Short mmCIF file of N, CA and C in Angstrom, two decimals:
data_model
loop_
_atom_site.label_atom_id
_atom_site.label_comp_id
_atom_site.label_asym_id
_atom_site.label_seq_id
_atom_site.Cartn_x
_atom_site.Cartn_y
_atom_site.Cartn_z
N UNK Y 110 46.90 -8.19 -0.31
CA UNK Y 110 46.14 -8.03 0.90
C UNK Y 110 45.00 -7.03 0.71
N UNK Y 111 45.31 -5.88 0.05
CA UNK Y 111 44.29 -4.87 -0.20
C UNK Y 111 43.22 -5.43 -1.14
N UNK Y 112 43.67 -6.24 -2.10
CA UNK Y 112 42.73 -6.81 -3.06
C UNK Y 112 41.75 -7.76 -2.34
N UNK Y 113 42.25 -8.57 -1.42
CA UNK Y 113 41.38 -9.48 -0.68
C UNK Y 113 40.39 -8.71 0.19
N UNK Y 114 40.85 -7.63 0.80
CA UNK Y 114 39.97 -6.82 1.64
C UNK Y 114 38.87 -6.18 0.78
N UNK Y 115 39.24 -5.67 -0.39
CA UNK Y 115 38.27 -5.07 -1.29
C UNK Y 115 37.26 -6.12 -1.76
N UNK Y 116 37.74 -7.30 -2.12
CA UNK Y 116 36.86 -8.38 -2.55
C UNK Y 116 35.90 -8.78 -1.43
N UNK Y 117 36.40 -8.83 -0.20
CA UNK Y 117 35.55 -9.18 0.94
C UNK Y 117 34.45 -8.13 1.13
N UNK Y 118 34.78 -6.85 0.96
CA UNK Y 118 33.79 -5.79 1.09
C UNK Y 118 32.72 -5.88 0.01
N UNK Y 119 33.14 -6.17 -1.22
CA UNK Y 119 32.19 -6.31 -2.32
C UNK Y 119 31.25 -7.48 -2.07
N UNK Y 120 31.79 -8.62 -1.66
CA UNK Y 120 30.97 -9.80 -1.38
C UNK Y 120 30.00 -9.51 -0.23
N UNK Y 121 30.48 -8.86 0.83
CA UNK Y 121 29.62 -8.53 1.96
C UNK Y 121 28.49 -7.60 1.53
N UNK Y 122 28.79 -6.64 0.66
CA UNK Y 122 27.77 -5.73 0.15
C UNK Y 122 26.72 -6.45 -0.67
N UNK Y 123 27.16 -7.39 -1.52
CA UNK Y 123 26.22 -8.16 -2.32
C UNK Y 123 25.34 -9.05 -1.46
N UNK Y 124 25.92 -9.66 -0.44
CA UNK Y 124 25.14 -10.50 0.45
C UNK Y 124 24.11 -9.68 1.22
N UNK Y 125 24.51 -8.50 1.68
CA UNK Y 125 23.57 -7.65 2.41
C UNK Y 125 22.44 -7.19 1.50
N UNK Y 126 22.75 -6.85 0.26
CA UNK Y 126 21.72 -6.41 -0.69
C UNK Y 126 20.78 -7.56 -1.01
N UNK Y 127 21.28 -8.75 -1.12
CA UNK Y 127 20.45 -9.90 -1.46
C UNK Y 127 19.59 -10.38 -0.31
N UNK Y 128 19.95 -10.00 0.91
CA UNK Y 128 19.20 -10.49 2.07
C UNK Y 128 18.04 -9.58 2.45
N UNK Y 129 17.84 -8.47 1.71
CA UNK Y 129 16.71 -7.61 2.05
C UNK Y 129 15.41 -8.35 1.76
N UNK Y 130 14.49 -8.24 2.70
CA UNK Y 130 13.24 -8.98 2.60
C UNK Y 130 12.11 -8.07 2.21
N UNK Y 131 11.18 -8.62 1.46
CA UNK Y 131 9.98 -7.88 1.13
C UNK Y 131 9.12 -7.75 2.38
N UNK Y 132 8.38 -6.66 2.46
CA UNK Y 132 7.50 -6.42 3.60
C UNK Y 132 6.16 -7.09 3.34
N UNK Y 133 5.70 -7.96 4.24
CA UNK Y 133 4.41 -8.61 4.02
C UNK Y 133 3.27 -7.60 4.15
N UNK Y 134 2.44 -7.49 3.12
CA UNK Y 134 1.28 -6.62 3.16
C UNK Y 134 0.05 -7.40 3.59
N UNK Y 135 -0.13 -8.58 2.99
CA UNK Y 135 -1.23 -9.48 3.34
C UNK Y 135 -0.65 -10.87 3.53
N UNK Y 136 -1.01 -11.51 4.64
CA UNK Y 136 -0.50 -12.85 4.92
C UNK Y 136 -1.37 -13.91 4.26
N UNK Y 137 -0.87 -15.13 4.21
CA UNK Y 137 -1.64 -16.26 3.66
C UNK Y 137 -2.95 -16.44 4.43
N UNK Y 138 -2.91 -16.34 5.76
CA UNK Y 138 -4.10 -16.52 6.58
C UNK Y 138 -5.14 -15.44 6.30
N UNK Y 139 -4.69 -14.19 6.16
CA UNK Y 139 -5.61 -13.09 5.87
C UNK Y 139 -6.22 -13.25 4.48
N UNK Y 140 -5.44 -13.74 3.54
CA UNK Y 140 -5.93 -13.93 2.18
C UNK Y 140 -7.06 -14.96 2.13
N UNK Y 141 -7.08 -15.89 3.07
CA UNK Y 141 -8.10 -16.94 3.10
C UNK Y 141 -9.41 -16.49 3.74
N UNK Y 142 -9.45 -15.31 4.35
CA UNK Y 142 -10.69 -14.81 4.94
C UNK Y 142 -11.73 -14.59 3.85
N UNK Y 143 -13.02 -14.77 4.18
CA UNK Y 143 -14.07 -14.59 3.16
C UNK Y 143 -14.21 -13.12 2.75
N UNK Y 144 -14.63 -12.89 1.51
CA UNK Y 144 -14.84 -11.51 1.05
C UNK Y 144 -16.00 -10.86 1.81
N UNK Y 145 -16.08 -9.54 1.78
CA UNK Y 145 -17.17 -8.87 2.49
C UNK Y 145 -18.52 -9.20 1.87
N UNK Y 146 -19.55 -9.21 2.70
CA UNK Y 146 -20.90 -9.45 2.20
C UNK Y 146 -21.48 -8.13 1.72
N UNK Y 147 -22.12 -8.16 0.57
CA UNK Y 147 -22.72 -6.94 0.02
C UNK Y 147 -21.73 -6.15 -0.80
N UNK Y 148 -22.20 -5.08 -1.35
CA UNK Y 148 -21.38 -4.24 -2.23
C UNK Y 148 -20.46 -3.34 -1.42
N UNK Y 149 -19.33 -3.03 -2.00
CA UNK Y 149 -18.39 -2.09 -1.42
C UNK Y 149 -18.36 -0.89 -2.35
N UNK Y 150 -19.15 0.12 -2.01
CA UNK Y 150 -19.28 1.27 -2.90
C UNK Y 150 -18.68 2.51 -2.27
N UNK Y 151 -18.03 3.29 -3.10
CA UNK Y 151 -17.53 4.60 -2.69
C UNK Y 151 -17.99 5.56 -3.77
N UNK Y 152 -19.03 6.30 -3.50
CA UNK Y 152 -19.60 7.21 -4.48
C UNK Y 152 -19.20 8.62 -4.11
N UNK Y 153 -18.43 9.25 -4.99
CA UNK Y 153 -18.00 10.62 -4.72
C UNK Y 153 -18.35 11.50 -5.91
N UNK Y 154 -19.60 11.50 -6.29
CA UNK Y 154 -20.04 12.36 -7.38
C UNK Y 154 -20.23 13.77 -6.84
N UNK Y 155 -20.19 14.71 -7.75
CA UNK Y 155 -20.37 16.10 -7.35
C UNK Y 155 -19.04 16.74 -7.03
N UNK Y 156 -19.11 17.96 -6.58
CA UNK Y 156 -17.89 18.72 -6.26
C UNK Y 156 -17.45 18.38 -4.86
N UNK Y 157 -16.24 17.83 -4.76
CA UNK Y 157 -15.69 17.43 -3.47
C UNK Y 157 -14.43 18.26 -3.22
N UNK Y 158 -14.33 18.82 -2.05
CA UNK Y 158 -13.13 19.58 -1.71
C UNK Y 158 -12.16 18.75 -0.88
N UNK Y 159 -12.57 17.55 -0.53
CA UNK Y 159 -11.70 16.67 0.25
C UNK Y 159 -10.54 16.17 -0.59
N UNK Y 160 -9.55 15.58 0.04
CA UNK Y 160 -8.37 15.10 -0.69
C UNK Y 160 -8.71 13.94 -1.62
N UNK Y 161 -7.90 13.82 -2.65
CA UNK Y 161 -8.06 12.77 -3.66
C UNK Y 161 -6.92 11.76 -3.50
N UNK Y 162 -7.25 10.49 -3.72
CA UNK Y 162 -6.25 9.42 -3.67
C UNK Y 162 -6.22 8.77 -5.05
N UNK Y 163 -5.04 8.75 -5.66
CA UNK Y 163 -4.89 8.15 -6.99
C UNK Y 163 -4.05 6.87 -6.88
N UNK Y 164 -4.62 5.76 -7.35
CA UNK Y 164 -3.89 4.49 -7.41
C UNK Y 164 -2.97 4.54 -8.62
N UNK Y 165 -1.66 4.42 -8.41
CA UNK Y 165 -0.67 4.55 -9.48
C UNK Y 165 -0.17 3.20 -9.95
N UNK Y 166 0.28 2.35 -9.04
CA UNK Y 166 0.80 1.04 -9.44
C UNK Y 166 0.60 0.04 -8.31
N UNK Y 167 0.57 -1.23 -8.62
CA UNK Y 167 1.01 -1.90 -9.84
C UNK Y 167 -0.12 -2.03 -10.85
N UNK Y 168 0.28 -2.39 -12.07
CA UNK Y 168 -0.72 -2.74 -13.07
C UNK Y 168 -1.26 -4.13 -12.75
N UNK Y 169 -2.25 -4.56 -13.49
CA UNK Y 169 -2.84 -5.88 -13.19
C UNK Y 169 -2.62 -6.83 -14.35
N UNK Y 170 -2.38 -8.07 -14.13
CA UNK Y 170 -2.01 -8.65 -12.84
C UNK Y 170 -0.53 -8.41 -12.54
N UNK Y 171 -0.21 -8.35 -11.28
CA UNK Y 171 1.17 -8.07 -10.84
C UNK Y 171 1.76 -9.32 -10.20
N UNK Y 172 3.07 -9.32 -10.10
CA UNK Y 172 3.77 -10.39 -9.40
C UNK Y 172 4.24 -9.87 -8.05
N UNK Y 173 4.25 -10.74 -7.07
CA UNK Y 173 4.71 -10.38 -5.73
C UNK Y 173 6.16 -10.78 -5.56
N UNK Y 174 6.98 -9.97 -4.89
CA UNK Y 174 6.68 -8.68 -4.30
C UNK Y 174 6.49 -7.60 -5.36
N UNK Y 175 5.71 -6.58 -5.01
CA UNK Y 175 5.38 -5.53 -5.96
C UNK Y 175 5.60 -4.16 -5.34
N UNK Y 176 5.58 -3.15 -6.19
CA UNK Y 176 5.71 -1.77 -5.73
C UNK Y 176 4.30 -1.18 -5.68
N UNK Y 177 3.85 -0.83 -4.48
CA UNK Y 177 2.53 -0.25 -4.27
C UNK Y 177 2.70 1.26 -4.16
N UNK Y 178 2.08 2.00 -5.11
CA UNK Y 178 2.22 3.45 -5.13
C UNK Y 178 0.84 4.09 -5.24
N UNK Y 179 0.55 4.99 -4.32
CA UNK Y 179 -0.65 5.81 -4.35
C UNK Y 179 -0.23 7.26 -4.15
N UNK Y 180 -0.91 8.17 -4.84
CA UNK Y 180 -0.61 9.60 -4.72
C UNK Y 180 -1.78 10.31 -4.05
N UNK Y 181 -1.47 11.25 -3.15
CA UNK Y 181 -2.48 12.05 -2.48
C UNK Y 181 -2.46 13.46 -3.07
N UNK Y 182 -3.65 14.05 -3.19
CA UNK Y 182 -3.75 15.43 -3.66
C UNK Y 182 -4.76 16.16 -2.79
N UNK Y 183 -4.35 17.31 -2.28
CA UNK Y 183 -5.26 18.12 -1.45
C UNK Y 183 -5.65 19.37 -2.22
N UNK Y 184 -6.67 20.05 -1.73
CA UNK Y 184 -7.21 21.22 -2.41
C UNK Y 184 -7.36 22.38 -1.44
N UNK Y 185 -7.42 23.58 -2.01
CA UNK Y 185 -7.70 24.78 -1.21
C UNK Y 185 -6.65 25.13 -0.20
N UNK Y 186 -5.39 24.77 -0.45
CA UNK Y 186 -4.31 25.10 0.46
C UNK Y 186 -4.17 24.16 1.65
N UNK Y 187 -5.06 23.18 1.76
CA UNK Y 187 -4.97 22.21 2.86
C UNK Y 187 -3.82 21.23 2.58
N UNK Y 188 -3.32 20.63 3.62
CA UNK Y 188 -2.25 19.62 3.53
C UNK Y 188 -2.82 18.27 3.95
N UNK Y 189 -2.25 17.20 3.40
CA UNK Y 189 -2.65 15.85 3.81
C UNK Y 189 -2.06 15.58 5.19
N UNK Y 190 -2.87 15.00 6.07
CA UNK Y 190 -2.41 14.61 7.40
C UNK Y 190 -1.94 13.15 7.33
N UNK Y 191 -0.62 12.88 7.28
CA UNK Y 191 -0.13 11.50 7.18
C UNK Y 191 -0.59 10.61 8.32
N UNK Y 192 -0.85 11.19 9.49
CA UNK Y 192 -1.31 10.39 10.64
C UNK Y 192 -2.74 9.88 10.46
N UNK Y 193 -3.49 10.49 9.54
CA UNK Y 193 -4.88 10.10 9.33
C UNK Y 193 -5.04 8.92 8.37
N UNK Y 194 -3.96 8.52 7.70
CA UNK Y 194 -4.03 7.48 6.67
C UNK Y 194 -4.42 6.14 7.31
N UNK Y 195 -5.44 5.51 6.75
CA UNK Y 195 -5.89 4.18 7.17
C UNK Y 195 -5.93 3.30 5.93
N UNK Y 196 -5.39 2.09 6.04
CA UNK Y 196 -5.39 1.12 4.95
C UNK Y 196 -6.11 -0.12 5.45
N UNK Y 197 -7.21 -0.46 4.79
CA UNK Y 197 -8.05 -1.57 5.22
C UNK Y 197 -8.16 -2.60 4.09
N UNK Y 198 -7.89 -3.86 4.41
CA UNK Y 198 -8.10 -4.99 3.50
C UNK Y 198 -9.53 -5.44 3.74
N UNK Y 199 -10.38 -5.30 2.72
CA UNK Y 199 -11.81 -5.56 2.87
C UNK Y 199 -12.08 -7.06 2.81
N UNK Y 200 -12.28 -7.62 3.98
CA UNK Y 200 -12.60 -9.04 4.17
C UNK Y 200 -13.61 -9.14 5.30
N UNK Y 201 -14.00 -10.34 5.65
CA UNK Y 201 -14.89 -10.56 6.79
C UNK Y 201 -14.15 -11.37 7.83
N UNK Y 202 -13.65 -10.77 8.90
CA UNK Y 202 -13.69 -9.35 9.24
C UNK Y 202 -12.60 -8.57 8.48
N UNK Y 203 -12.78 -7.23 8.42
CA UNK Y 203 -11.77 -6.39 7.77
C UNK Y 203 -10.44 -6.50 8.49
N UNK Y 204 -9.35 -6.32 7.72
CA UNK Y 204 -8.01 -6.40 8.29
C UNK Y 204 -7.36 -5.02 8.16
N UNK Y 205 -6.96 -4.45 9.29
CA UNK Y 205 -6.31 -3.14 9.30
C UNK Y 205 -4.83 -3.32 8.95
N UNK Y 206 -4.45 -2.83 7.76
CA UNK Y 206 -3.07 -2.94 7.29
C UNK Y 206 -2.26 -1.68 7.60
N UNK Y 207 -2.88 -0.73 8.27
CA UNK Y 207 -2.22 0.56 8.53
C UNK Y 207 -0.85 0.43 9.18
N UNK Y 208 -0.68 -0.40 10.23
CA UNK Y 208 0.66 -0.49 10.84
C UNK Y 208 1.73 -1.00 9.87
N UNK Y 209 1.36 -1.84 8.91
CA UNK Y 209 2.33 -2.37 7.94
C UNK Y 209 2.70 -1.33 6.88
N UNK Y 210 1.77 -0.44 6.59
CA UNK Y 210 1.98 0.55 5.53
C UNK Y 210 2.52 1.86 6.08
N UNK Y 211 2.29 2.14 7.37
CA UNK Y 211 2.66 3.42 7.99
C UNK Y 211 4.09 3.88 7.69
N UNK Y 212 5.10 2.97 7.73
CA UNK Y 212 6.47 3.44 7.44
C UNK Y 212 6.66 3.97 6.01
N UNK Y 213 5.72 3.69 5.13
CA UNK Y 213 5.85 4.08 3.72
C UNK Y 213 4.95 5.26 3.35
N UNK Y 214 4.26 5.83 4.34
CA UNK Y 214 3.34 6.94 4.11
C UNK Y 214 4.11 8.26 4.16
N UNK Y 215 3.88 9.08 3.15
CA UNK Y 215 4.44 10.43 3.07
C UNK Y 215 3.28 11.40 2.87
N UNK Y 216 3.49 12.71 3.04
CA UNK Y 216 2.39 13.66 2.82
C UNK Y 216 1.83 13.64 1.39
N UNK Y 217 2.63 13.17 0.43
CA UNK Y 217 2.15 13.15 -0.96
C UNK Y 217 1.70 11.77 -1.42
N UNK Y 218 1.75 10.74 -0.56
CA UNK Y 218 1.27 9.43 -0.97
C UNK Y 218 1.92 8.28 -0.23
N UNK Y 219 1.76 7.09 -0.81
CA UNK Y 219 2.33 5.86 -0.27
C UNK Y 219 3.25 5.27 -1.32
N UNK Y 220 4.46 4.90 -0.91
CA UNK Y 220 5.41 4.27 -1.83
C UNK Y 220 6.04 3.09 -1.10
N UNK Y 221 5.44 1.91 -1.27
CA UNK Y 221 5.92 0.68 -0.62
C UNK Y 221 6.64 -0.14 -1.69
N UNK Y 222 7.96 -0.22 -1.61
CA UNK Y 222 8.78 -0.82 -2.65
C UNK Y 222 8.57 -2.31 -2.85
N UNK Y 223 8.54 -3.09 -1.78
CA UNK Y 223 8.49 -4.55 -1.90
C UNK Y 223 7.35 -5.12 -1.07
N UNK Y 224 6.12 -4.85 -1.49
CA UNK Y 224 4.96 -5.37 -0.78
C UNK Y 224 4.73 -6.82 -1.21
N UNK Y 225 4.62 -7.69 -0.23
CA UNK Y 225 4.47 -9.12 -0.52
C UNK Y 225 3.03 -9.56 -0.25
N UNK Y 226 2.43 -10.22 -1.25
CA UNK Y 226 1.07 -10.73 -1.14
C UNK Y 226 1.00 -12.10 -1.81
N UNK Y 227 0.16 -13.00 -1.29
CA UNK Y 227 -0.05 -14.27 -1.98
C UNK Y 227 -0.86 -14.05 -3.25
N UNK Y 228 -0.85 -15.00 -4.19
CA UNK Y 228 -1.66 -14.86 -5.41
C UNK Y 228 -3.15 -14.72 -5.06
N UNK Y 229 -3.86 -13.90 -5.82
CA UNK Y 229 -5.29 -13.71 -5.61
C UNK Y 229 -5.69 -12.28 -5.91
N UNK Y 230 -6.95 -11.95 -5.58
CA UNK Y 230 -7.48 -10.60 -5.76
C UNK Y 230 -7.80 -10.02 -4.39
N UNK Y 231 -7.37 -8.79 -4.16
CA UNK Y 231 -7.50 -8.16 -2.85
C UNK Y 231 -8.07 -6.75 -3.00
N UNK Y 232 -9.24 -6.54 -2.43
CA UNK Y 232 -9.87 -5.23 -2.46
C UNK Y 232 -9.46 -4.48 -1.20
N UNK Y 233 -8.98 -3.26 -1.41
CA UNK Y 233 -8.47 -2.46 -0.30
C UNK Y 233 -9.11 -1.08 -0.32
N UNK Y 234 -9.25 -0.50 0.87
CA UNK Y 234 -9.78 0.85 1.01
C UNK Y 234 -8.74 1.72 1.71
N UNK Y 235 -8.52 2.90 1.16
CA UNK Y 235 -7.60 3.87 1.75
C UNK Y 235 -8.43 5.08 2.17
N UNK Y 236 -8.29 5.49 3.43
CA UNK Y 236 -8.97 6.68 3.95
C UNK Y 236 -7.91 7.68 4.39
N UNK Y 237 -8.12 8.95 4.04
CA UNK Y 237 -7.22 10.02 4.48
C UNK Y 237 -8.04 11.24 4.87
N UNK Y 238 -7.40 12.19 5.55
CA UNK Y 238 -8.00 13.48 5.86
C UNK Y 238 -6.96 14.55 5.59
N UNK Y 239 -7.48 15.74 5.26
CA UNK Y 239 -6.55 16.86 5.09
C UNK Y 239 -6.52 17.69 6.37
N UNK Y 240 -5.71 18.74 6.36
CA UNK Y 240 -5.53 19.56 7.56
C UNK Y 240 -6.80 20.31 7.96
N UNK Y 241 -7.78 20.40 7.07
CA UNK Y 241 -9.07 21.01 7.39
C UNK Y 241 -10.09 19.97 7.86
N UNK Y 242 -9.65 18.70 7.98
CA UNK Y 242 -10.52 17.64 8.47
C UNK Y 242 -11.41 17.01 7.41
N UNK Y 243 -11.24 17.39 6.15
CA UNK Y 243 -12.07 16.82 5.08
C UNK Y 243 -11.55 15.43 4.71
N UNK Y 244 -12.46 14.45 4.58
CA UNK Y 244 -12.04 13.07 4.28
C UNK Y 244 -11.91 12.82 2.78
N UNK Y 245 -11.11 11.82 2.47
CA UNK Y 245 -10.98 11.29 1.11
C UNK Y 245 -10.86 9.78 1.21
N UNK Y 246 -11.47 9.07 0.28
CA UNK Y 246 -11.47 7.61 0.30
C UNK Y 246 -11.37 7.08 -1.12
N UNK Y 247 -10.67 5.97 -1.26
CA UNK Y 247 -10.68 5.25 -2.53
C UNK Y 247 -10.67 3.76 -2.23
N UNK Y 248 -11.24 2.99 -3.15
CA UNK Y 248 -11.24 1.53 -3.07
C UNK Y 248 -10.62 1.03 -4.37
N UNK Y 249 -9.70 0.08 -4.26
CA UNK Y 249 -9.07 -0.50 -5.46
C UNK Y 249 -8.83 -1.98 -5.22
N UNK Y 250 -8.60 -2.70 -6.31
CA UNK Y 250 -8.35 -4.14 -6.22
C UNK Y 250 -6.97 -4.44 -6.78
N UNK Y 251 -6.18 -5.17 -6.00
CA UNK Y 251 -4.88 -5.67 -6.45
C UNK Y 251 -5.08 -7.08 -6.96
N UNK Y 252 -4.57 -7.37 -8.16
CA UNK Y 252 -4.63 -8.72 -8.71
C UNK Y 252 -3.20 -9.24 -8.77
N UNK Y 253 -2.95 -10.32 -7.99
CA UNK Y 253 -1.61 -10.88 -7.90
C UNK Y 253 -1.60 -12.20 -8.64
N UNK Y 254 -0.69 -12.29 -9.62
CA UNK Y 254 -0.57 -13.49 -10.45
C UNK Y 254 0.11 -14.61 -9.67
N UNK Y 255 -0.23 -15.87 -10.00
CA UNK Y 255 0.47 -17.00 -9.37
C UNK Y 255 1.93 -16.98 -9.78
N UNK Y 256 2.76 -17.51 -8.88
CA UNK Y 256 4.22 -17.54 -9.16
C UNK Y 256 4.55 -18.65 -10.11
#
C-alpha cells in the first residue's frame, strides 16, 4: 500500500513537471507585423553615467523555448528601478512586451527561463532607469531557428 502511494506521488510529480508551459514572449500574429521603417540606432558614445544593459543569452540561432537573460549594471551608487523596465518588440506598430516580461525582472536583470517565440529574427529594445533617473537603453536581435 505504501509502495503504491509513493509511486502515485512520483507519477503525479512527473506529470506536474511535464505540464509546465513556456511563457509566450512573441505571438505568431506579432511576428508577422512588418519591420520598422528606417534605421533603429542607439548611439551611446562618450562617457555615460546611466545604467548599462548587457545581453547575455541566448546565443544565435536559438531554439524556442529559450532562456532570455539580460544583466543590468548601475553606476555611482545608484540602483536600477525595476518598475522602469520597458521591453519593446520593434515592429510597425511596436509591440510592448513589458507585461509579459515583468514577472522575470529583478534589480540586477531579466531572467526568463522558457520564453517562447516563433522562428524568425526579432529586434527588441530594452529601456531602464536608475534611482537617479538616468536612462539606459540597448537594442538586440534574437534569431530563432526553425523547429
